[in-house]
Amino acid sequence: SDHMGMNHMGMNHMEMNHMDNNSTMPPHHHPTTSHSHGGGDGMMMMMPMTFYFGFNNVELLFSGLVINTPGEMAGAFVAVFLLAMFYEGLKIAREGLLRKSQVSIRYNSMPVPGPNGTILMETHKTVGQQMLSFPHLLQTVLHIIQVVISYFLMLIFMTYNGYLCIAVAAGAGTGYFLFSWKKAVVVDITEHCH
Amino acid sequence: MAMHFIFSDEAVLLFDFWRVHSPTGMALSVLVVLLLAVLYEGIKVGKAKLLHKTLENLPSTSSQQLIPEPDQDSTGSGSTPANSTRLRWFLCYFGQSLVHVIQVVIGYFVMLAVMSYNTWIFLGVVLGSAVGYYLAYPLLNMT
C-alpha cells in the first residue's frame, strides 16, 4: 500500500528557490509602527526584518494595496486566511485528481536468474499519465496556480507583519484540517485490498 | 537590505531581541537555525507517521458500510468500542493538523533566516536539512 509514500506535492511546497531580485526594489514606505531601526549607520531599513504587530502603512504584495486602519487589517487577515486555506485545499485536490487519473498501470515482467540456477519472474509496475491527456494538462495548470499562490504566501510572510503571518499559519492549519479529512478517509477505502 | 550573500558576524534574525554581534553569538545562532532545519525535516517524517497511525485508527463503521459483510451480527455489537476508536482517530487527526501548522511556521522561519543573506546562517540551514533528512527519512518504514 502506498499511503505511507512520501507525498512530494505536499511536503516540498517550502523548498522553493528564493527568487533572485534583479530589478530595483520599489520604494517602500517605512512603517511607523514599533520595530527597531537597523544599526546606527544612518541608513534606514526599507523593509522590516523582524516581526512586528501593526496596521499602519503595511504594504501587501501589490503597489496601491496598503493597509492603514484596523478595519483594513481585519479584511486583509481574512483574505490571507482564505488564501492559505485555498492553497491547502488545492494541494489535496491535486493529489486526488492524480490518484484518480493514474489508470494506466503497466506491468513489465522480466525473467531474472535466481538462486540455485532457477529463473524468477520480476514484475515492475509503472504508474503514470500520458503527456497529452487532459488530466495531465489540468495538473499542469493547477501546478502553476499552486506555485503562484505558494510564492504569494511566502511574500506575505515576508512582510514580517505578525497579524498576516498568523493568518497564513492559521489558514494553512484550518485548510489542512478541513481538506485532509476527506483524504484520510478516502485513502484507506481505496487501498483496502493491499 | 543586502541582496547578496555576505560573511558577517552581525545579523538580526526574525525577532527584535535576536541580535548577533559576536562570533560566539553567530555560532550559537547557526546552531539554533541548524536545529530548526533538523526539526523541520523530522516533522515532515513525523506527519507521515501520524497519518499512518490515523489510518490505522480509522473508525470501523465507515469501512463496514462500504464493504458489505455476509454476517450482519458483528455490525450491531460494540458501539462503545467504536466510539472510543472514533475519538482516538479524531485526536490523531487533530494532532496531525497541529503538526502541520508547526511545520508551516518552522518552514517560514527557516526561509526568513535564509533571507538574512548571512552565509553562515545559510550554511547552517543547509547542514541542518542534510542532517535532519539523513536521520529522519530511514524512520519512514515503507509497509
Short mmCIF file of C-alpha atoms in Angstrom, two decimals, chain A residues 45-163:
data_model
loop_
_atom_site.label_atom_id
_atom_site.label_comp_id
_atom_site.label_asym_id
_atom_site.label_seq_id
_atom_site.Cartn_x
_atom_site.Cartn_y
_atom_site.Cartn_z
CA MET A 45 15.82 49.90 6.76
CA MET A 46 13.32 49.97 3.95
CA MET A 47 11.77 46.62 4.77
CA PRO A 48 11.15 45.31 8.24
CA MET A 49 13.49 42.49 9.11
CA THR A 50 11.94 41.46 12.39
CA PHE A 51 8.42 40.54 13.40
CA TYR A 52 6.14 43.37 14.45
CA PHE A 53 2.47 43.89 15.14
CA GLY A 54 0.95 46.86 13.41
CA PHE A 55 -1.57 48.05 10.91
CA ASN A 56 -0.17 51.36 9.77
CA ASN A 57 1.24 51.68 6.31
CA VAL A 58 1.56 47.96 5.65
CA GLU A 59 2.22 47.25 2.00
CA LEU A 60 0.81 43.98 0.81
CA LEU A 61 2.14 42.37 -2.35
CA PHE A 62 0.96 44.97 -4.85
CA SER A 63 1.57 48.68 -5.11
CA GLY A 64 -1.54 50.55 -4.10
CA LEU A 65 -2.54 47.76 -1.71
CA VAL A 66 -1.67 49.47 1.57
CA ILE A 67 -3.24 48.76 4.92
CA ASN A 68 -3.77 51.79 7.13
CA THR A 69 -6.60 51.04 9.51
CA PRO A 70 -7.57 48.19 11.81
CA GLY A 71 -10.56 47.51 9.61
CA GLU A 72 -8.38 47.09 6.55
CA MET A 73 -6.05 44.83 8.51
CA ALA A 74 -9.00 42.70 9.56
CA GLY A 75 -10.06 42.40 5.95
CA ALA A 76 -6.52 41.53 4.89
CA PHE A 77 -6.36 38.93 7.68
CA VAL A 78 -9.48 37.22 6.39
CA ALA A 79 -8.28 37.36 2.78
CA VAL A 80 -4.86 35.89 3.65
CA PHE A 81 -6.52 33.25 5.84
CA LEU A 82 -8.76 32.19 2.97
CA LEU A 83 -5.85 32.19 0.54
CA ALA A 84 -3.83 29.86 2.77
CA MET A 85 -6.87 27.64 3.20
CA PHE A 86 -7.41 27.56 -0.54
CA TYR A 87 -3.76 26.60 -1.03
CA GLU A 88 -4.10 23.56 1.22
CA GLY A 89 -7.32 22.57 -0.49
CA LEU A 90 -5.69 22.88 -3.89
CA LYS A 91 -2.88 20.56 -2.80
CA ILE A 92 -5.33 17.92 -1.62
CA ALA A 93 -7.46 18.29 -4.74
CA ARG A 94 -4.42 17.77 -6.96
CA GLU A 95 -3.49 14.62 -5.09
CA GLY A 96 -6.97 13.26 -5.52
CA LEU A 97 -7.03 14.11 -9.19
CA LEU A 98 -3.67 12.47 -9.70
CA ARG A 99 -4.77 9.32 -7.96
CA LYS A 100 -7.95 9.10 -9.95
CA SER A 101 -6.25 9.68 -13.28
CA GLN A 102 -3.48 7.14 -12.79
CA VAL A 103 -5.35 4.38 -14.52
CA SER A 104 -2.61 3.38 -16.92
CA ILE A 105 -0.73 0.79 -14.94
CA ARG A 106 1.83 -1.08 -16.92
CA TYR A 107 3.26 -4.33 -15.70
CA ASN A 108 6.58 -5.42 -17.13
CA SER A 109 7.63 -8.94 -16.32
CA MET A 110 11.22 -9.91 -16.82
CA PRO A 111 12.95 -13.18 -16.13
CA VAL A 112 15.88 -12.82 -13.77
CA PRO A 113 18.25 -15.53 -12.58
CA GLY A 114 17.51 -16.67 -9.09
CA PRO A 115 19.39 -18.81 -6.57
CA ASN A 116 20.32 -22.33 -7.44
CA GLY A 117 20.03 -21.67 -11.13
CA THR A 118 16.27 -21.12 -11.10
CA ILE A 119 14.60 -18.42 -13.13
CA LEU A 120 12.41 -15.90 -11.29
CA MET A 121 9.93 -13.54 -12.84
CA GLU A 122 10.39 -10.00 -11.66
CA THR A 123 7.43 -7.72 -12.24
CA HIS A 124 7.79 -3.97 -12.47
CA LYS A 125 4.72 -1.83 -12.03
CA THR A 126 4.72 1.57 -13.65
CA VAL A 127 2.00 4.08 -12.97
CA GLY A 128 1.79 7.19 -14.99
CA GLN A 129 -0.11 9.66 -17.06
CA GLN A 130 0.07 10.32 -20.73
CA MET A 131 1.60 13.68 -21.58
CA LEU A 132 -1.10 14.99 -23.85
CA SER A 133 -4.02 13.76 -21.81
CA PHE A 134 -6.48 16.17 -20.28
CA PRO A 135 -5.70 15.12 -16.68
CA HIS A 136 -2.04 15.92 -17.15
CA LEU A 137 -2.77 19.30 -18.71
CA LEU A 138 -5.17 20.07 -15.87
CA GLN A 139 -2.50 19.02 -13.35
CA THR A 140 -0.06 21.38 -15.04
CA VAL A 141 -2.44 24.33 -14.86
CA LEU A 142 -3.21 23.58 -11.23
CA HIS A 143 0.52 23.29 -10.58
CA ILE A 144 1.11 26.78 -11.92
CA ILE A 145 -1.67 28.14 -9.74
CA GLN A 146 -0.21 26.30 -6.76
CA VAL A 147 3.28 27.69 -7.39
CA VAL A 148 1.99 31.25 -7.72
CA ILE A 149 -0.08 31.02 -4.55
CA SER A 150 2.79 29.49 -2.61
CA TYR A 151 5.04 32.38 -3.66
CA PHE A 152 2.33 34.87 -2.67
CA LEU A 153 2.07 33.27 0.75
CA MET A 154 5.84 33.42 1.10
CA LEU A 155 5.85 37.11 0.17
CA ILE A 156 3.04 37.78 2.63
CA PHE A 157 5.02 36.07 5.36
CA MET A 158 7.99 38.18 4.28
CA THR A 159 6.19 41.37 5.29
CA TYR A 160 7.08 40.28 8.83
CA ASN A 161 3.68 41.59 9.95
CA GLY A 162 2.55 39.50 12.92
CA TYR A 163 -1.14 39.59 12.06
#
